[in-house]
Short mmCIF file of C-alpha atoms and ligand atoms in Angstrom, two decimals:
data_model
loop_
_atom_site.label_atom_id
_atom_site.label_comp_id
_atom_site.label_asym_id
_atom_site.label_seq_id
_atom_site.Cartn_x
_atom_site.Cartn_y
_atom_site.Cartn_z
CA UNK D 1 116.50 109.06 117.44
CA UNK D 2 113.51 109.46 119.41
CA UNK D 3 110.33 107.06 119.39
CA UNK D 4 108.66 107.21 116.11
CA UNK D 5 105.25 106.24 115.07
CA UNK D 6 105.04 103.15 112.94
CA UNK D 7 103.63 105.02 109.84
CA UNK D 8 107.01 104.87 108.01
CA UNK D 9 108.11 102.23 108.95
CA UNK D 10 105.20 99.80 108.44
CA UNK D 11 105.19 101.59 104.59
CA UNK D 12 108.22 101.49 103.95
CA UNK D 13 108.24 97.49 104.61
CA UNK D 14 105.24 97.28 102.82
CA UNK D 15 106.74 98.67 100.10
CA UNK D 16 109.76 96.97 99.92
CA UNK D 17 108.29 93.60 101.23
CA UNK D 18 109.55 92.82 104.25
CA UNK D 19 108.11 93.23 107.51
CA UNK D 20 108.73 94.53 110.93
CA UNK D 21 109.07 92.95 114.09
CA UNK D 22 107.14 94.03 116.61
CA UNK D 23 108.05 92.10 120.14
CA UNK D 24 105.60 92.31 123.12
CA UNK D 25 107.98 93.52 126.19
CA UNK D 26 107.32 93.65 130.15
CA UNK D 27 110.71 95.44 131.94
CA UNK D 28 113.66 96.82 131.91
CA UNK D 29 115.11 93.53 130.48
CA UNK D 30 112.89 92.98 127.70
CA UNK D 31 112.95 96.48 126.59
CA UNK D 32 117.22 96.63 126.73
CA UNK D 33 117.72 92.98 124.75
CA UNK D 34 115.21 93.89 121.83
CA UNK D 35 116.87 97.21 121.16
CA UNK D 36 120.54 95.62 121.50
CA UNK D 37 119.48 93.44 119.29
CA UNK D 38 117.84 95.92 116.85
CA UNK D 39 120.98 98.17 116.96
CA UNK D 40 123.42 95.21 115.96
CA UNK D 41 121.18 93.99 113.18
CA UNK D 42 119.91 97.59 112.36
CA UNK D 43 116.62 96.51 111.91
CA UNK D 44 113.49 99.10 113.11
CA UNK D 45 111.74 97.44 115.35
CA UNK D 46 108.42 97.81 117.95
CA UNK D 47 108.31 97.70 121.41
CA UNK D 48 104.67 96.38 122.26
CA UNK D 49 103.06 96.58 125.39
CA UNK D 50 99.45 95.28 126.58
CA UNK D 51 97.45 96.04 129.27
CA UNK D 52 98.72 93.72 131.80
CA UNK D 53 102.29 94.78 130.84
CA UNK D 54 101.15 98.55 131.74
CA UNK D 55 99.64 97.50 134.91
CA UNK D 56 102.45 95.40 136.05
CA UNK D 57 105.38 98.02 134.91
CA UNK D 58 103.46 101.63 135.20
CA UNK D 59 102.85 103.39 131.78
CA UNK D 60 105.36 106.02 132.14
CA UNK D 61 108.58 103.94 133.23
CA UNK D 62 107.75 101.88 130.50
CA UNK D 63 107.41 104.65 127.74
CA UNK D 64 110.52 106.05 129.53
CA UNK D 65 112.64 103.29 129.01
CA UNK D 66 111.30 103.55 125.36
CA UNK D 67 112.03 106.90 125.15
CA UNK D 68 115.91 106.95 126.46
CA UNK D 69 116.74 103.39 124.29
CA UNK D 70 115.36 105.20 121.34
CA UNK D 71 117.77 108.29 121.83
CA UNK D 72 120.77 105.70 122.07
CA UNK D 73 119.37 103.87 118.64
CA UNK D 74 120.26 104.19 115.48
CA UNK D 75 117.39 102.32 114.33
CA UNK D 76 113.68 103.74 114.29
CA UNK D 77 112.13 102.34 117.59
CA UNK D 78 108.17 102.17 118.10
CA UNK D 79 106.52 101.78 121.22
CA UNK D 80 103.04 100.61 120.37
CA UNK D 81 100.33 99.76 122.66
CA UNK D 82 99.07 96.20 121.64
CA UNK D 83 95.38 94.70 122.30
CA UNK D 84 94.34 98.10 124.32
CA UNK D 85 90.82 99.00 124.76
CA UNK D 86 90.42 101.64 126.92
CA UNK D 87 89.84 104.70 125.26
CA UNK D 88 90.79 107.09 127.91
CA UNK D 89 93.98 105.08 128.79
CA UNK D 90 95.24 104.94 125.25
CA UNK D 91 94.44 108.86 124.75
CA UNK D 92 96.73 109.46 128.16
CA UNK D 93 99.34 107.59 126.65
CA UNK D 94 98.79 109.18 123.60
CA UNK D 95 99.71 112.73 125.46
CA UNK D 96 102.65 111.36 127.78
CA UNK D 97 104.17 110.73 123.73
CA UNK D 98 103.25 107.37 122.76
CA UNK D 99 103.18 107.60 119.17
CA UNK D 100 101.30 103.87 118.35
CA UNK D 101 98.58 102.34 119.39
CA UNK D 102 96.02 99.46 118.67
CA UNK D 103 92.54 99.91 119.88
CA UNK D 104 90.99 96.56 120.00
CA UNK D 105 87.17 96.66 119.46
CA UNK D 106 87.56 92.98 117.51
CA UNK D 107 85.03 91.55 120.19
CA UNK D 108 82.44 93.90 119.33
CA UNK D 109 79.40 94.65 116.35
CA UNK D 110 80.91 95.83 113.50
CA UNK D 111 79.26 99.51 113.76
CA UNK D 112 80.72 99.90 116.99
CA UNK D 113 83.97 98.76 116.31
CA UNK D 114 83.72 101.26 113.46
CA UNK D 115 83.09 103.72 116.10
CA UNK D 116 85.15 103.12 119.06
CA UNK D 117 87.90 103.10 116.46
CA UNK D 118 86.83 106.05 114.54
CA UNK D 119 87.43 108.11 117.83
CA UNK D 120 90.81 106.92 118.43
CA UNK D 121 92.02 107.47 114.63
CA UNK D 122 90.63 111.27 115.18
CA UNK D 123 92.46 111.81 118.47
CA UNK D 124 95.87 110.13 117.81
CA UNK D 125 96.25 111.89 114.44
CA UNK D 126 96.15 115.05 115.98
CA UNK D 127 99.47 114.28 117.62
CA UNK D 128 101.03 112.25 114.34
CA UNK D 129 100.16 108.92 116.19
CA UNK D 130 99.36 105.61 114.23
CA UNK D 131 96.70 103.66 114.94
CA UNK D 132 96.28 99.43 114.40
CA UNK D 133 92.97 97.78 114.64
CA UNK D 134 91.67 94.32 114.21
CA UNK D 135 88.76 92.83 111.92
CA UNK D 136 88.00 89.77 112.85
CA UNK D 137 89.02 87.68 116.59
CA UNK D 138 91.79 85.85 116.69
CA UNK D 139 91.02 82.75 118.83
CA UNK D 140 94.13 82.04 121.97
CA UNK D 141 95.47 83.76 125.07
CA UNK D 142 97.53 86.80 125.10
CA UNK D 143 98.16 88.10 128.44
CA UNK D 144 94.89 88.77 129.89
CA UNK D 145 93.37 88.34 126.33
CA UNK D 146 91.28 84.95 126.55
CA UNK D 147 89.57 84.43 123.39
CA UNK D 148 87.34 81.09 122.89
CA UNK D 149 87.11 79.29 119.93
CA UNK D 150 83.44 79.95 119.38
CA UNK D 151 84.35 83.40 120.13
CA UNK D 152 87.00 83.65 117.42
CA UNK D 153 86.48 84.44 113.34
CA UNK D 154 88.18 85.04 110.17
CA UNK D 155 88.45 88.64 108.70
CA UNK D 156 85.98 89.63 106.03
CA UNK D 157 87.87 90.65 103.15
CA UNK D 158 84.74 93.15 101.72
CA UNK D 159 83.84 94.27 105.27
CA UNK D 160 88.09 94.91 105.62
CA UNK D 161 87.68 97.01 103.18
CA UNK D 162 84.66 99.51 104.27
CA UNK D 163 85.95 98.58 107.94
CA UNK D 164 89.64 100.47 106.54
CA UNK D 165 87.68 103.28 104.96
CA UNK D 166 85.37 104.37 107.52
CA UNK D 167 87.81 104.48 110.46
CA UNK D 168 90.94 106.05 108.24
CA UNK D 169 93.19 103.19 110.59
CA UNK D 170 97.25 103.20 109.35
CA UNK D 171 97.37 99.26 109.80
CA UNK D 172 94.98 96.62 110.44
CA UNK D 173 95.13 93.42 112.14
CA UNK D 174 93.82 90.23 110.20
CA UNK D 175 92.40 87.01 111.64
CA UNK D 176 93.42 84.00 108.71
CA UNK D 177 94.36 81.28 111.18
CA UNK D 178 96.60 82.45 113.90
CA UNK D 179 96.32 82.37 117.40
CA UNK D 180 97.69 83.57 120.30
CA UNK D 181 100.01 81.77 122.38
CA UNK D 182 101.09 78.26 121.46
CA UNK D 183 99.70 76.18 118.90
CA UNK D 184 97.55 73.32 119.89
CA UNK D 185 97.88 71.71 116.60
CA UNK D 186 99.34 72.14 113.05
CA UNK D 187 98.15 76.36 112.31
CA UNK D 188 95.84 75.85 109.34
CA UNK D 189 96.34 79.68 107.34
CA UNK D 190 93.60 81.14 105.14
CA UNK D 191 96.54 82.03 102.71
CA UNK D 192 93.43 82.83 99.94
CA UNK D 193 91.82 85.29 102.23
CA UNK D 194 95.23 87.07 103.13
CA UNK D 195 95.43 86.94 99.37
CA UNK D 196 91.65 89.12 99.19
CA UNK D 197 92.19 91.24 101.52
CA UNK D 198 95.70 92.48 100.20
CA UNK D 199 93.87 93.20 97.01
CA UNK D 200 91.18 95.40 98.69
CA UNK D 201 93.03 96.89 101.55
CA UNK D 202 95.85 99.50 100.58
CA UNK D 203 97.06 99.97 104.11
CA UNK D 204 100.04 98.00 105.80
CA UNK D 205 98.58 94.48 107.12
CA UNK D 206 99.26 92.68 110.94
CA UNK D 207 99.57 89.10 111.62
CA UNK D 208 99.01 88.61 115.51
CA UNK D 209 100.13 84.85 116.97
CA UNK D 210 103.53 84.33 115.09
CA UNK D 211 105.16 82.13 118.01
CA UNK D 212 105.28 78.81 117.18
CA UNK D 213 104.58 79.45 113.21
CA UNK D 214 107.71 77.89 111.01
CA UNK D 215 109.65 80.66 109.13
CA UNK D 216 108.02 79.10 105.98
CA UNK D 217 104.90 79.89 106.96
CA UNK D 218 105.60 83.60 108.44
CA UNK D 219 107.68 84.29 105.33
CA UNK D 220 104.91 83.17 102.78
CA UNK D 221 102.41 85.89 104.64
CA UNK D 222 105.13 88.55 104.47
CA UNK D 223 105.05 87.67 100.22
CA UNK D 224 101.56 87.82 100.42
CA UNK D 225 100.99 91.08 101.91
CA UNK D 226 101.89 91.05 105.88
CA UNK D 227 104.13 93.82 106.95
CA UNK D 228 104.51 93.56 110.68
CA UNK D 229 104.31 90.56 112.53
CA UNK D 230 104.16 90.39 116.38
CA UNK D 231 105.83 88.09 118.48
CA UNK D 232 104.91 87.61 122.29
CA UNK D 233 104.56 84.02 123.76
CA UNK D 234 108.00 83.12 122.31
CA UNK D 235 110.17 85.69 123.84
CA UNK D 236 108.68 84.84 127.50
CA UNK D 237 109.38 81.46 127.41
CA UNK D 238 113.12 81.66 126.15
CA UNK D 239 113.59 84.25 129.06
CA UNK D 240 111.56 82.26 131.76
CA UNK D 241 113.94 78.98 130.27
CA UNK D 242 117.13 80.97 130.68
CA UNK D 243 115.86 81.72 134.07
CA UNK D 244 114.73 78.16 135.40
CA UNK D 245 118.27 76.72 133.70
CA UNK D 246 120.27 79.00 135.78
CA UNK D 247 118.88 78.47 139.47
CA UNK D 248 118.17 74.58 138.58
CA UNK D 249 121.97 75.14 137.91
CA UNK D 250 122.44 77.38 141.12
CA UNK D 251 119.96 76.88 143.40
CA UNK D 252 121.16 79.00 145.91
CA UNK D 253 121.47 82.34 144.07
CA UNK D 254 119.84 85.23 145.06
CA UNK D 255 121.22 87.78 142.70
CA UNK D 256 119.17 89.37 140.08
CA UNK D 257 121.44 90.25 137.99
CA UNK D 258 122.94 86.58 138.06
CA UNK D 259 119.85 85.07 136.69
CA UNK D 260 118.16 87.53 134.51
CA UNK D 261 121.58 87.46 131.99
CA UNK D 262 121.02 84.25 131.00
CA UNK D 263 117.26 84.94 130.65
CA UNK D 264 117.93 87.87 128.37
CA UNK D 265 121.16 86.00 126.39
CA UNK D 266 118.00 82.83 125.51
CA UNK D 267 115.57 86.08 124.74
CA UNK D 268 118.34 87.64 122.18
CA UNK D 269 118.73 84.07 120.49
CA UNK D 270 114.76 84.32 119.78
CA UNK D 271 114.54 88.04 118.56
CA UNK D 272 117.99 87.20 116.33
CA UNK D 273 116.12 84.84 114.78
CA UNK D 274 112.59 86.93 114.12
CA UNK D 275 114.35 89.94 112.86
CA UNK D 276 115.73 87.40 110.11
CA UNK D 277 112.34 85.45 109.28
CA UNK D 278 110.91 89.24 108.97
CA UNK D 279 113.69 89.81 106.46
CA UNK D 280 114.27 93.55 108.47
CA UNK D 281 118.22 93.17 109.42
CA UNK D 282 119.94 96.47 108.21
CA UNK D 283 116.61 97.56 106.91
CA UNK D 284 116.85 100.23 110.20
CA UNK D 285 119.88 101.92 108.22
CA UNK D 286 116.94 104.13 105.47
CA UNK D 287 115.67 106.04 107.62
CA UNK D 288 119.50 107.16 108.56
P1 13P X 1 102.06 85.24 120.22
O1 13P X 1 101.99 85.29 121.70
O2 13P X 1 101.39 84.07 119.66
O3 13P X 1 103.44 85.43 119.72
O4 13P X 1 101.22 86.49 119.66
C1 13P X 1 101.69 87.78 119.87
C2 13P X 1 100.69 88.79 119.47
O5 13P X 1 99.97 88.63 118.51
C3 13P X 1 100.63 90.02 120.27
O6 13P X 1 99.59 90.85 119.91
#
């Protein structure tokens, strides 16, 4: 197949209440376990990539790699942009044929987050491309993402709403508790609000910050309305264990491809298990 925007995909889960996974990846490695994994469980799944991860690999090897797994899949494959806020750098990857992206205005005034994303909706529709967008800050660290506590707040279920309406967005990221990277103590989830803004908002719903969340918890957002759910802090440190475990092993070792397998085999483990908690195994085998 080739790389497909996450419109269908992100409906069709919404619709038949499940969600999709949608796994931040850095390299070669990340990109080739995900979609190994996705073809043996037949689940669709999303490649997401941030900033840093476009500055550290180069836009077009990574969209690429995308583009070739996707050919060899047959499971729908996304590659999405995650956290971007660039406008000019998510309309260039926009043309080189990425067909998802989030614009993240989150941090500013509502108007102008209306606006900046407003833009980006206009542009990447023109070449069938989805667009995500977040109302609300989620409070934690992704990549080069630092958002304070003070900094952070919960989605507005009335604002989610007009916020939906006036940019014509295909999914939008929600704020009810989560946070990036690990928890510091026990998650406390808005479940209500989730509960609101499914009522008001039509479109398919993100939850950001699902590493370290029990499947309980994931699973009771995907009931109440979440239909992709994107997992980054968890992946990196089952592939930096697998790493550390192998040279504390064998020291000595200077071969790449000797300790990046058991990086990717503790990465698989980890994506095995989201692709169940998302409820998406052989959900890939629709779109067939
Ligand atoms: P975690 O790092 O908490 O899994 O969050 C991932 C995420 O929301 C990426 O946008």
């Amino acid at each position: 197949m080739l790389l497909v925007s996450t419109k269908k995909m992100l409906i069709d889960a919404q619709e038949g209440g499940y969600a999709i996974p949608a796994f931040n990846i850095h390299n070669l490695e990340t990109i080739q376990t995900i979609i190994d994994v996705a073809n043996e469980m037949k689940s669709p799944v999303i490649l997401a990539a941030t900033p840093g991860t476009m500055k550290f690999a180069g836009m077009e090897y990574l969209l690429n790699i995308a583009m070739l797994t996707a050919k060899k899949s047959d499971v729908p494959i996304a590659f999405h942009l995650d956290h971007h806020e660039d406008l000019e750098s998510i309309k260039d990857a926009i043309m080189a044929g990425c067909k998802s992206v989030m614009l993240d205005a989150s941090m500013l005034p509502f108007e102008e987050n209306v606006k900046r994303v407003r833009e980006i909706v206009e542009f990447a529709h023109r070449y069938d491309a989805t667009v995500e967008a977040e109302l609300g800050r989620l409070v934690g660290q992704e990549d080069d993402l630092i958002v304070k506590e003070q900094d952070s707040h919960l989605t507005d279920p009335s604002l989610a709403k007009e916020f939906v309406e006036r940019t014509g967005i295909d999914s939008l990221a929600i704020s009810i508790g989560t946070a990036h990277g690990l928890y510091k103590s026990e998650p406390r989830i808005d479940y209500d609000r989730l509960k609101e803004i499914r009522k008001v908002v039509k479109i398919p719903l993100v939850l950001h910050g699902a590493s370290g969340l029990t499947d309980n918890v994931v699973q009771k957002c995907i009931e109440l309305g979440i239909s992709k759910v994107n997992i980054a802090t968890e992946l990196k440190i089952a592939f930096s264990d697998g790493v550390k475990e192998y040279f504390e092993e064998n020291p000595n070792t200077t071969d790449p491809r000797k300790y990046l397998t058991p990086g990717k085999e503790a990465m698989k483990k980890i994506a095995i298990n989201k692709i169940q908690m998302c409820q998406s195994e052989n959900k890939g085998l629709l779109h067939l």
